[in-house]
Short mmCIF file of C-alpha atoms in Angstrom, two decimals:
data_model
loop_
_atom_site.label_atom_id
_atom_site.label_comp_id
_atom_site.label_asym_id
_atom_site.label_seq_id
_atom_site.Cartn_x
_atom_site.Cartn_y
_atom_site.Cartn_z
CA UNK A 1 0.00 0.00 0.00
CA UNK A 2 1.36 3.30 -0.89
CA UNK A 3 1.84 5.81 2.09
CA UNK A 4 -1.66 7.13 3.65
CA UNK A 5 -2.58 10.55 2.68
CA UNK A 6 -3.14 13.09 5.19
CA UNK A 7 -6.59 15.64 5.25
CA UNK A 8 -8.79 17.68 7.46
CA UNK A 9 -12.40 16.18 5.82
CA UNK A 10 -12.15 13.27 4.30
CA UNK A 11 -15.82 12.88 1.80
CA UNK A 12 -16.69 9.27 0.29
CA UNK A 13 -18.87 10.66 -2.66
CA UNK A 14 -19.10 12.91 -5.08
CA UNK A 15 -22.69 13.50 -5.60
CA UNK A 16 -24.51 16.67 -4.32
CA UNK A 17 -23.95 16.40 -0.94
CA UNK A 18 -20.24 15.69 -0.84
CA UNK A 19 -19.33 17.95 -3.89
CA UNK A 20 -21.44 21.31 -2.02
CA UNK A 21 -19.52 20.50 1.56
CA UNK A 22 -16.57 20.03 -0.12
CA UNK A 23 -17.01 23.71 -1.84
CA UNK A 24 -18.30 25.08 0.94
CA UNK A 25 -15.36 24.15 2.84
CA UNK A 26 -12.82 25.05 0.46
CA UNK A 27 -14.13 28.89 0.81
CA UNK A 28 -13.56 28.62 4.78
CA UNK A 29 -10.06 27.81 3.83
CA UNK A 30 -10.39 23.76 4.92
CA UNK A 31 -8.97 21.30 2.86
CA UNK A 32 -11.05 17.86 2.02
CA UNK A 33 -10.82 15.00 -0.50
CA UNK A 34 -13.05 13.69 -2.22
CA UNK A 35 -13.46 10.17 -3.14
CA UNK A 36 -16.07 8.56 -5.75
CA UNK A 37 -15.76 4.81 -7.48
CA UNK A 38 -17.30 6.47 -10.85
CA UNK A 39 -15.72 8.43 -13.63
CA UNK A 40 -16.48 12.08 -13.66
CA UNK A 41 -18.02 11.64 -16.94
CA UNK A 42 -20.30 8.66 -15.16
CA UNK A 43 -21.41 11.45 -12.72
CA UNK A 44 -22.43 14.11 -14.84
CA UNK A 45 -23.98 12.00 -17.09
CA UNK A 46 -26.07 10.34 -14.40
CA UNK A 47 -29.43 11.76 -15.13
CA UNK A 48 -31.87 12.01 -12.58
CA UNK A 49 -35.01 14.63 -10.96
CA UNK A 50 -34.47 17.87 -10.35
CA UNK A 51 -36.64 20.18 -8.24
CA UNK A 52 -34.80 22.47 -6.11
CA UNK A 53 -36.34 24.06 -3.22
CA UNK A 54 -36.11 28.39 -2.82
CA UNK A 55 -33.37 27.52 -0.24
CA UNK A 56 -31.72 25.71 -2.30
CA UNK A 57 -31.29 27.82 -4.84
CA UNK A 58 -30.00 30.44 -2.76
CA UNK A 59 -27.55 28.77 -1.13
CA UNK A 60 -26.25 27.48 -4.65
CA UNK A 61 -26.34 30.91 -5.80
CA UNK A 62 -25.14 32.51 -2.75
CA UNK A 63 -21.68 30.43 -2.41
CA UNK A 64 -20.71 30.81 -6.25
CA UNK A 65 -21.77 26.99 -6.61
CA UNK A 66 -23.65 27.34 -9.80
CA UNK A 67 -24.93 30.44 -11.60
CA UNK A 68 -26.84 28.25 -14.25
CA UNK A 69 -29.51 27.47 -12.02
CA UNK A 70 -30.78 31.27 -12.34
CA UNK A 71 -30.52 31.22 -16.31
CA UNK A 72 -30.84 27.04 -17.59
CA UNK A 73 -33.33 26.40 -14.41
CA UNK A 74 -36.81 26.36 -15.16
CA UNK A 75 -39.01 28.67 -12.20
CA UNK A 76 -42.12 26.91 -11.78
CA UNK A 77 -44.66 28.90 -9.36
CA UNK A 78 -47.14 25.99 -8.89
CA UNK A 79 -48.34 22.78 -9.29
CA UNK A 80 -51.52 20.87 -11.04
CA UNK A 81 -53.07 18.54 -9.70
CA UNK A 82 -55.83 16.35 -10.76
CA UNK A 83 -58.26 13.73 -10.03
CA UNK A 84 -62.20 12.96 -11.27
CA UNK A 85 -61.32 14.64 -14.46
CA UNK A 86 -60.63 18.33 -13.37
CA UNK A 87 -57.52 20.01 -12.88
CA UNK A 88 -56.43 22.33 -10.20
CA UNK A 89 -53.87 24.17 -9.54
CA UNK A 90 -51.84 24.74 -6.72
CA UNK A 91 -50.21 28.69 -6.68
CA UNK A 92 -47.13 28.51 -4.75
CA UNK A 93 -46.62 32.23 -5.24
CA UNK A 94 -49.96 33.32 -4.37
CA UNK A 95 -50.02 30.86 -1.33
CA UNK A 96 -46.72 31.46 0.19
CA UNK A 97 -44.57 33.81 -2.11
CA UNK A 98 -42.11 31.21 -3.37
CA UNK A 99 -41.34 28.82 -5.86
CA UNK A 100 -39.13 25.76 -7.23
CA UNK A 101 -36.47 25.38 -9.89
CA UNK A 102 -36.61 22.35 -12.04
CA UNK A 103 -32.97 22.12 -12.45
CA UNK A 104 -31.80 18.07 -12.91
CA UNK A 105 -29.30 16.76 -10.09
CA UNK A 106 -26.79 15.95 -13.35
CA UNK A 107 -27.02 19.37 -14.12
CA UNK A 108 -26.15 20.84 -10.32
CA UNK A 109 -22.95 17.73 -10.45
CA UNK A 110 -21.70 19.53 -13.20
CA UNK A 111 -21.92 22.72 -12.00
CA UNK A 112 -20.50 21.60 -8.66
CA UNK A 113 -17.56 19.53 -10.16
CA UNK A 114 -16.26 22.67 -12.48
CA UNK A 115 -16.65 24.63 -9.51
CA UNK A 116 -14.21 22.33 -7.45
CA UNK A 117 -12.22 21.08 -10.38
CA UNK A 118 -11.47 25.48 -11.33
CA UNK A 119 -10.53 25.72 -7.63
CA UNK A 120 -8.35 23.33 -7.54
CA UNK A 121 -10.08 20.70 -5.48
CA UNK A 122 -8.61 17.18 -4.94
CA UNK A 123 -11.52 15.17 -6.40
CA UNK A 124 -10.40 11.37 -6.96
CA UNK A 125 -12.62 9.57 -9.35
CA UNK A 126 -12.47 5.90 -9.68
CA UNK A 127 -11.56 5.36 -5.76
CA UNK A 128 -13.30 3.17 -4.15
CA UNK A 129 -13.85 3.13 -0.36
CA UNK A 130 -14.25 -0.18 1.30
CA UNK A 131 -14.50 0.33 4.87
CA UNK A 132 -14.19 3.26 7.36
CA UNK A 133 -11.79 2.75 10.29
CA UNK A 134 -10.94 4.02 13.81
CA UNK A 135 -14.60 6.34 13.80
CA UNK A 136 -14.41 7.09 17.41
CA UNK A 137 -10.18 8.22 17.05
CA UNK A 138 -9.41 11.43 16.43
CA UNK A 139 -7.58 10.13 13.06
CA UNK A 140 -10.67 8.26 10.93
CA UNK A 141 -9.05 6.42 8.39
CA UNK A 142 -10.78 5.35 4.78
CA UNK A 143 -9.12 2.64 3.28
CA UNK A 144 -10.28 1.30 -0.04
CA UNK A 145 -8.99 0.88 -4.21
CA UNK A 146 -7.84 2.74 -6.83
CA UNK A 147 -9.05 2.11 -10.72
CA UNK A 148 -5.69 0.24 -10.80
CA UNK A 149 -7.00 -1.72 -7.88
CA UNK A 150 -4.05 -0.80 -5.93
CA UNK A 151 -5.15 -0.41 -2.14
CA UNK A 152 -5.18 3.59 -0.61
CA UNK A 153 -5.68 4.72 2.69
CA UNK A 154 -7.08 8.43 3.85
CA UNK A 155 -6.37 9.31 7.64
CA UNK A 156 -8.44 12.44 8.23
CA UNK A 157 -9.87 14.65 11.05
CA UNK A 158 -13.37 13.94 10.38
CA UNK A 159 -15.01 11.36 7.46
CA UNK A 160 -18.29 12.31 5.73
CA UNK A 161 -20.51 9.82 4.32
CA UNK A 162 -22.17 11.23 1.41
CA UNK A 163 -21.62 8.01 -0.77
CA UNK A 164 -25.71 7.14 -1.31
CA UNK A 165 -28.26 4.86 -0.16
CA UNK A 166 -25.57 2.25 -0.79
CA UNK A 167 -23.30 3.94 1.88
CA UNK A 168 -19.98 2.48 3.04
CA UNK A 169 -19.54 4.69 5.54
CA UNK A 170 -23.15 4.42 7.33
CA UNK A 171 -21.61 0.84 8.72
CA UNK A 172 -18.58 2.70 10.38
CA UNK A 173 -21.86 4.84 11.89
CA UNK A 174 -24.47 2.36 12.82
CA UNK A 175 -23.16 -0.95 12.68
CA UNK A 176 -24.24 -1.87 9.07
CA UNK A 177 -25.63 -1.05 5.88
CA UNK A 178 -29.16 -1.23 6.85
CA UNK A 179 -29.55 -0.01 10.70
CA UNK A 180 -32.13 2.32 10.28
CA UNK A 181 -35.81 2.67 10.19
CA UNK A 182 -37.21 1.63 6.67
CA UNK A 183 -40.42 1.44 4.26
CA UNK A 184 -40.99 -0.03 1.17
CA UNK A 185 -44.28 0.63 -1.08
CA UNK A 186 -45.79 -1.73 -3.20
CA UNK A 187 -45.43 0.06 -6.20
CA UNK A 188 -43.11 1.89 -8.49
CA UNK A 189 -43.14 4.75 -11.29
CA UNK A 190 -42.26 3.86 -14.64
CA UNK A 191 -39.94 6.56 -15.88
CA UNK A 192 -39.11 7.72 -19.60
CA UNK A 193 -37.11 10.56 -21.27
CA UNK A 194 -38.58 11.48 -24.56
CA UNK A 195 -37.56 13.59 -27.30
CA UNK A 196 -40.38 15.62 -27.39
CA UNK A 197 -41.30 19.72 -26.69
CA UNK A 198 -43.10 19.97 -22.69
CA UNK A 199 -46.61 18.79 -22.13
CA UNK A 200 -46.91 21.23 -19.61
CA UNK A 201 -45.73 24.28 -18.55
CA UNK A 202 -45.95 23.18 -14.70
CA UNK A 203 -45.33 19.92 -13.58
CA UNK A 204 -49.01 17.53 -13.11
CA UNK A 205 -49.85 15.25 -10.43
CA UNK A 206 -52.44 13.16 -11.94
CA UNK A 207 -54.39 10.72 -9.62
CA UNK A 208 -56.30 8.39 -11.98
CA UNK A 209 -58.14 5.21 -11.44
CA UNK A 210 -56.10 3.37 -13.53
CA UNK A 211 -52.89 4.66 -11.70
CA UNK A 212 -50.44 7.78 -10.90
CA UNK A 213 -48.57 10.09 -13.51
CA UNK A 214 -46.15 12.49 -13.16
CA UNK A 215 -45.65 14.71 -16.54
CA UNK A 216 -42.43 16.74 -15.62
CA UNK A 217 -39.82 18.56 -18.35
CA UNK A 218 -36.30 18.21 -18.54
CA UNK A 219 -35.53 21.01 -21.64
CA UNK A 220 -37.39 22.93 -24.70
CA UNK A 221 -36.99 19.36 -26.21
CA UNK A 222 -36.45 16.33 -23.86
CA UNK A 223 -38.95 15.51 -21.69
CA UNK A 224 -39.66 13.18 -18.59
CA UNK A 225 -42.90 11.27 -17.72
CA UNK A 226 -43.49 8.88 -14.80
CA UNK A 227 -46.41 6.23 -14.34
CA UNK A 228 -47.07 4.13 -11.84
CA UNK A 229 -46.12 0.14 -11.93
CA UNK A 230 -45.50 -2.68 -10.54
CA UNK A 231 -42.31 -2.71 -8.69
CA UNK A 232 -41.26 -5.64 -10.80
CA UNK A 233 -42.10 -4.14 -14.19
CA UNK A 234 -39.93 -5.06 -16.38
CA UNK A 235 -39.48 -1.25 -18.69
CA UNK A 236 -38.45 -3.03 -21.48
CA UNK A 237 -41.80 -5.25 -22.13
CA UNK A 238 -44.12 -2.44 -23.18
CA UNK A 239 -44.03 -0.67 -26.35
CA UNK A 240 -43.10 2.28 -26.97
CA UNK A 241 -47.40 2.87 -28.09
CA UNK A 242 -48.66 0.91 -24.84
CA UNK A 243 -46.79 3.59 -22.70
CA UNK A 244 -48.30 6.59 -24.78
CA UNK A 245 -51.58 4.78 -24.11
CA UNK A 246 -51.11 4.51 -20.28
CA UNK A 247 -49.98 8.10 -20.02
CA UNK A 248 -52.49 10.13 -21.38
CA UNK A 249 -55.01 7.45 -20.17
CA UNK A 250 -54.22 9.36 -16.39
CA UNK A 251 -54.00 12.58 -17.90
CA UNK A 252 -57.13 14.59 -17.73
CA UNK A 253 -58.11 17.13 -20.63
CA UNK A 254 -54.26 17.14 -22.32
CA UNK A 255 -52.66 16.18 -25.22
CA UNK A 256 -49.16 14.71 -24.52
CA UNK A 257 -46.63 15.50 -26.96
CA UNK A 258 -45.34 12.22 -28.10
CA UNK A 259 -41.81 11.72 -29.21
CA UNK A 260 -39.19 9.14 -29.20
CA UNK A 261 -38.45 7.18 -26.24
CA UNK A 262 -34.87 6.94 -25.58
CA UNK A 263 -34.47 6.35 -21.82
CA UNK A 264 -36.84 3.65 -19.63
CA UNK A 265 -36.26 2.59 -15.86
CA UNK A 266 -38.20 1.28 -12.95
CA UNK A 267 -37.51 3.35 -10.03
CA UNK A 268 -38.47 1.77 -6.56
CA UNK A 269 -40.18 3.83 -3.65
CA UNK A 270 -38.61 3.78 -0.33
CA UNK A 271 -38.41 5.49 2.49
CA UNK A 272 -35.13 5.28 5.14
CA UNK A 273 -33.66 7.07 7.59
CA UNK A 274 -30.19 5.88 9.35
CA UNK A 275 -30.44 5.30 12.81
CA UNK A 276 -27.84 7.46 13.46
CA UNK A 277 -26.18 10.59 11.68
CA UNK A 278 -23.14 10.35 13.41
CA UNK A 279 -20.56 8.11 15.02
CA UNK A 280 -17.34 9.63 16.75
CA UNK A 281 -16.19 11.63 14.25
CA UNK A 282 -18.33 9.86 11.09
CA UNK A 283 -21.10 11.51 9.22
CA UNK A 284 -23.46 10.62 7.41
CA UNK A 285 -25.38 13.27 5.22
CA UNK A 286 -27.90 12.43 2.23
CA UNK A 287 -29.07 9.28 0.64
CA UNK A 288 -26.22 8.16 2.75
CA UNK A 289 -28.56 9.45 5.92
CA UNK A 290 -31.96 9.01 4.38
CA UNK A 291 -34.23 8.51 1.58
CA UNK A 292 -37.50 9.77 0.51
CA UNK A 293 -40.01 8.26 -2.22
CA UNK A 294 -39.60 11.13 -5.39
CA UNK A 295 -43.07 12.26 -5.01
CA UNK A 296 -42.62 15.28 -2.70
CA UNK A 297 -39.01 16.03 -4.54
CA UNK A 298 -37.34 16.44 -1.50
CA UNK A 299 -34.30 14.03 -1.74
CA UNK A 300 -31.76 16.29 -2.87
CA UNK A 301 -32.88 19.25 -0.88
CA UNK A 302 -32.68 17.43 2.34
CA UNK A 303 -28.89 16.72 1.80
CA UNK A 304 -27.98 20.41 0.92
CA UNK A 305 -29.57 21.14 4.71
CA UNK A 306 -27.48 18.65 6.15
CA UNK A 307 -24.72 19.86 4.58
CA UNK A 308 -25.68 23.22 5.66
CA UNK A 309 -25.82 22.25 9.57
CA UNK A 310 -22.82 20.19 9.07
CA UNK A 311 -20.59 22.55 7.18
CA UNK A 312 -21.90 24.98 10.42
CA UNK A 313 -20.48 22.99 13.09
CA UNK A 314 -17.37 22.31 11.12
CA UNK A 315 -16.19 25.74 11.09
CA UNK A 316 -16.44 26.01 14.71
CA UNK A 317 -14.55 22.74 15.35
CA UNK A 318 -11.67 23.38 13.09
CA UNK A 319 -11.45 26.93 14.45
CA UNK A 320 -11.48 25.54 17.47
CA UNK A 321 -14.65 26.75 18.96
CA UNK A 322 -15.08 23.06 20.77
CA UNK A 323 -17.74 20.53 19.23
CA UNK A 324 -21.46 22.18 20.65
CA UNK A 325 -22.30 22.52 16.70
CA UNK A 326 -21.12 19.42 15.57
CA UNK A 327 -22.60 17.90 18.47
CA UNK A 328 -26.02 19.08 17.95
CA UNK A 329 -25.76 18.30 14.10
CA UNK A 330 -28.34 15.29 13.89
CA UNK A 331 -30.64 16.64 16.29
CA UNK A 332 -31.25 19.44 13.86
CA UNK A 333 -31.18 17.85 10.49
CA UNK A 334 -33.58 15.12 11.77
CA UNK A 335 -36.17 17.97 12.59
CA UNK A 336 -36.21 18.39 9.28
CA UNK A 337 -35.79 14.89 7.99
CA UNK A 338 -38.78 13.71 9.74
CA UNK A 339 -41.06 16.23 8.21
CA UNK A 340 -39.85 15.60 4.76
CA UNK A 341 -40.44 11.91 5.09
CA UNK A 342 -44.02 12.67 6.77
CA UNK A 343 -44.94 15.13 3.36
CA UNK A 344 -43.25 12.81 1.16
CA UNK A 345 -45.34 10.15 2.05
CA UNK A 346 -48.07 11.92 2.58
CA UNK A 347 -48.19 12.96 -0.92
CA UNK A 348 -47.46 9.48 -2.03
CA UNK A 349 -50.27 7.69 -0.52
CA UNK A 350 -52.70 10.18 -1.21
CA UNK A 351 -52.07 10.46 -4.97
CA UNK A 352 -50.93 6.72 -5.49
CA UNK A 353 -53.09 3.32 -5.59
CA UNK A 354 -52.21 0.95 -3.42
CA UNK A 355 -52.93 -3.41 -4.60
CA UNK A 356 -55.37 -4.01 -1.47
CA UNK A 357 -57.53 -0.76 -1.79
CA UNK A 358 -60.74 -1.32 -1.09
CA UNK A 359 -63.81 0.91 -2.33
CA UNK A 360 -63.65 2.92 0.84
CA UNK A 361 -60.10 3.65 0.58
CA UNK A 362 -60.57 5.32 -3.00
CA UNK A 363 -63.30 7.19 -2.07
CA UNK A 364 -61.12 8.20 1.26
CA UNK A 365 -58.07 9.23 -1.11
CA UNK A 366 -60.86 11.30 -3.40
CA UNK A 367 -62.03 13.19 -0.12
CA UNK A 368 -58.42 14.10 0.56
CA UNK A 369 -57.40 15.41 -2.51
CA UNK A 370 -60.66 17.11 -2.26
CA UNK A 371 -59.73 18.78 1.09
CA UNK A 372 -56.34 20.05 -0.38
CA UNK A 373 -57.86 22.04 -3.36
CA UNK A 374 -61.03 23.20 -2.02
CA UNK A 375 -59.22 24.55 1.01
CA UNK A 376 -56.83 27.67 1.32
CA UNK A 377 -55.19 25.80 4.56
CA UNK A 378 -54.48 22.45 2.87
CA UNK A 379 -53.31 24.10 -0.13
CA UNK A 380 -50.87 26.07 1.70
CA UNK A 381 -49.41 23.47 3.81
CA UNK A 382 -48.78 21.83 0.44
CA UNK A 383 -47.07 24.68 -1.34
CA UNK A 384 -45.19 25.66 1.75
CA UNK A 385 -43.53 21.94 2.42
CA UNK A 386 -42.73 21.65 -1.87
CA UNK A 387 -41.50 24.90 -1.62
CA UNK A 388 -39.44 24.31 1.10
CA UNK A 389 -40.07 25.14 4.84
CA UNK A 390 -38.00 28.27 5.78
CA UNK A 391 -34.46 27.37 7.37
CA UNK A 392 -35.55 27.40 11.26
CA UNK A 393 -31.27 28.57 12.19
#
């Protein structure tokens, strides 16, 4: 093994979460590395939703991350939703004075990498980490391979986990890869990109007897559309007509613009959170923490606020302020957490059939979605928790 190489903040991960501490440390004048087992191309080029909360934005903006998101980002100011044939929309503007950006996660990657790579960031691709050592030391250690497959070792002052639901580090943290408190629906969304102009100029929620569907836009000319499947769907056994068919099927009183299909996946709904966010001097932050079902689109916008809270008690510690920050770090970003994970499934089961729903459930589901629109209450809790619930620090 080659000599170990010596950091403050060592980050297993290169995905949002890892890439914005890492930039937000660099400006604080503290040195990380960061460690991925993908190519950089592999990362920007991993396409995937993209609705970024007010906060979000800011912050992004704020901290020089990415300037794009003001002038490629899309603004959206609402919401439609529909059920028994009629739309209705949701005015996040009106209702709470904000909005969303729909801005892919590829999109903020590359941003985030250029922004690291330009100021000279140490940013290892192709490294994978294999096992976090020595958590409760005051010298972590990440050992792991290189793309040569040549062994490596990292002793830092602190090790962040941001390395996905699939999280190395969350073992070093809670004594494996699955200690945490977990749900799994019964059903999945059936996702496409299609080369097509937008359906819509606002994302639609449609809640449909025969099933969900989600038309969202990715560009003036490539578009993506969810349905709801069966978990086990196999996105390769329906044509390219059958999907067409099922989609506007749950859409009420649109034509979808139909265009080639060139992308098709299966994306599984789950819900997890870690049961702990920290171990010694390990953290875990994003998927790596927690993950949400897509519906309420607040998976990457809960792992820029831990990053935030984090990145917060990290400047004290290094300055050497003591560890009251750090210390109170998953206290606070579980405040949050939780709520996310109660609207994200709260929007899920209200808009989504379940296999064992009886006649009264429907009709219970119906008298929801009822409640939201016809009331200026329920449609402003909505808009407020898309949106993005003010920063409480």
């Amino acid at each position: 093994m080659s000599p170990a190489v010596r950091t403050r903040v060592a980050i297993i991960g290169a995905g949002p979460a890892g890439l914005l501490l890492s930039h937000l440390l660099h400006r604080d004048g503290i040195e990380s590395i960061v460690i991925d087992n993908r190519t950089r191309e592999d990362i920007e080029k991993t396409i995937r939703a993209g609705i970024l909360e007010n906060g979000t934005v800011d912050l992004l903006v704020a901290t020089g991350a990415s300037e794009r998101v003001l002038t490629d980002g899309h603004r959206h100011e609402g919401i439609e939703l529909q059920f028994q044939g009629e739309s209705h929309r949701i005015d996040f503007q009106k209702l709470v004075g904000r909005a969303v950006y729909l801005y892919p996660q590829h999109e903020v990657l590359i941003d985030l990498l250029a922004r690291r790579i330009a100021d000279g960031g140490d940013i290892r691709f192709e490294h994978e980490a294999v096992e976090v050592l020595d958590g409760l030391s005051d010298a972590p250690r990440v050992v792991g391979r290189d793309a040569a497959g040549e062994p490596f070792e990292i002793v830092a002052d602190v090790v962040i986990g941001a390395d996905g639901s699939r999280s190395v580090a969350r073992t070093a943290v809670v004594g494996s890869m699955t200690g945490g408190y977990f749900r799994e629906y019964p059903f999945a969304w059936f996702g496409i990109l299609c080369e097509a102009p937008p359906s819509s100029k606002e994302l639609i929620y449609a809640n449909s007897d025969a099933g969900f569907a989600l038309i969202s836009q990715r560009s003036a000319t490539v578009q993506r559309m969810y349905l709801q499947c069966d978990p086990e769907q196999d996105p390769n056994a329906w044509s390219d007509a059958q999907i067409w068919d099922a989609l506007q099927t749950r859409v009420t009183g649109r034509d979808l613009h139909e265009g080639p299909i060139f992308q098709r996946d299966v994306l599984r709904f789950r819900s997890f959170v870690a049961h702990k966010l920290r171990n010694g001097r390990v953290f875990l932050v994003g998927d790596a923490a927690h993950t949400v079902p897509p519906t309420g689109a607040k998976g990457m916008n809960l792992a820029v606020n831990d990053v935030r809270i984090l990145h917060d008690g990290l400047i004290d510690f290094f300055a050497g302020n003591g560890t009251a920050r750090i210390d109170s770090y998953e206290e606070r970003a579980l405040r949050r957490i939780w709520r996310a994970q109660h609207f994200s499934w709260w929007m899920t089961s209200m808009l989504h059939s379940t296999p064992e729903a009886s006649d009264f459930d429907r009709r219970r589901q119906l008298g929801e979605l009822e409640s939201v629109v016809s009331s200026t209450a329920g449609s402003t809790y909505l808009a407020e928790a898309y949106t993005g619930w003010p920063y409480a620090d």
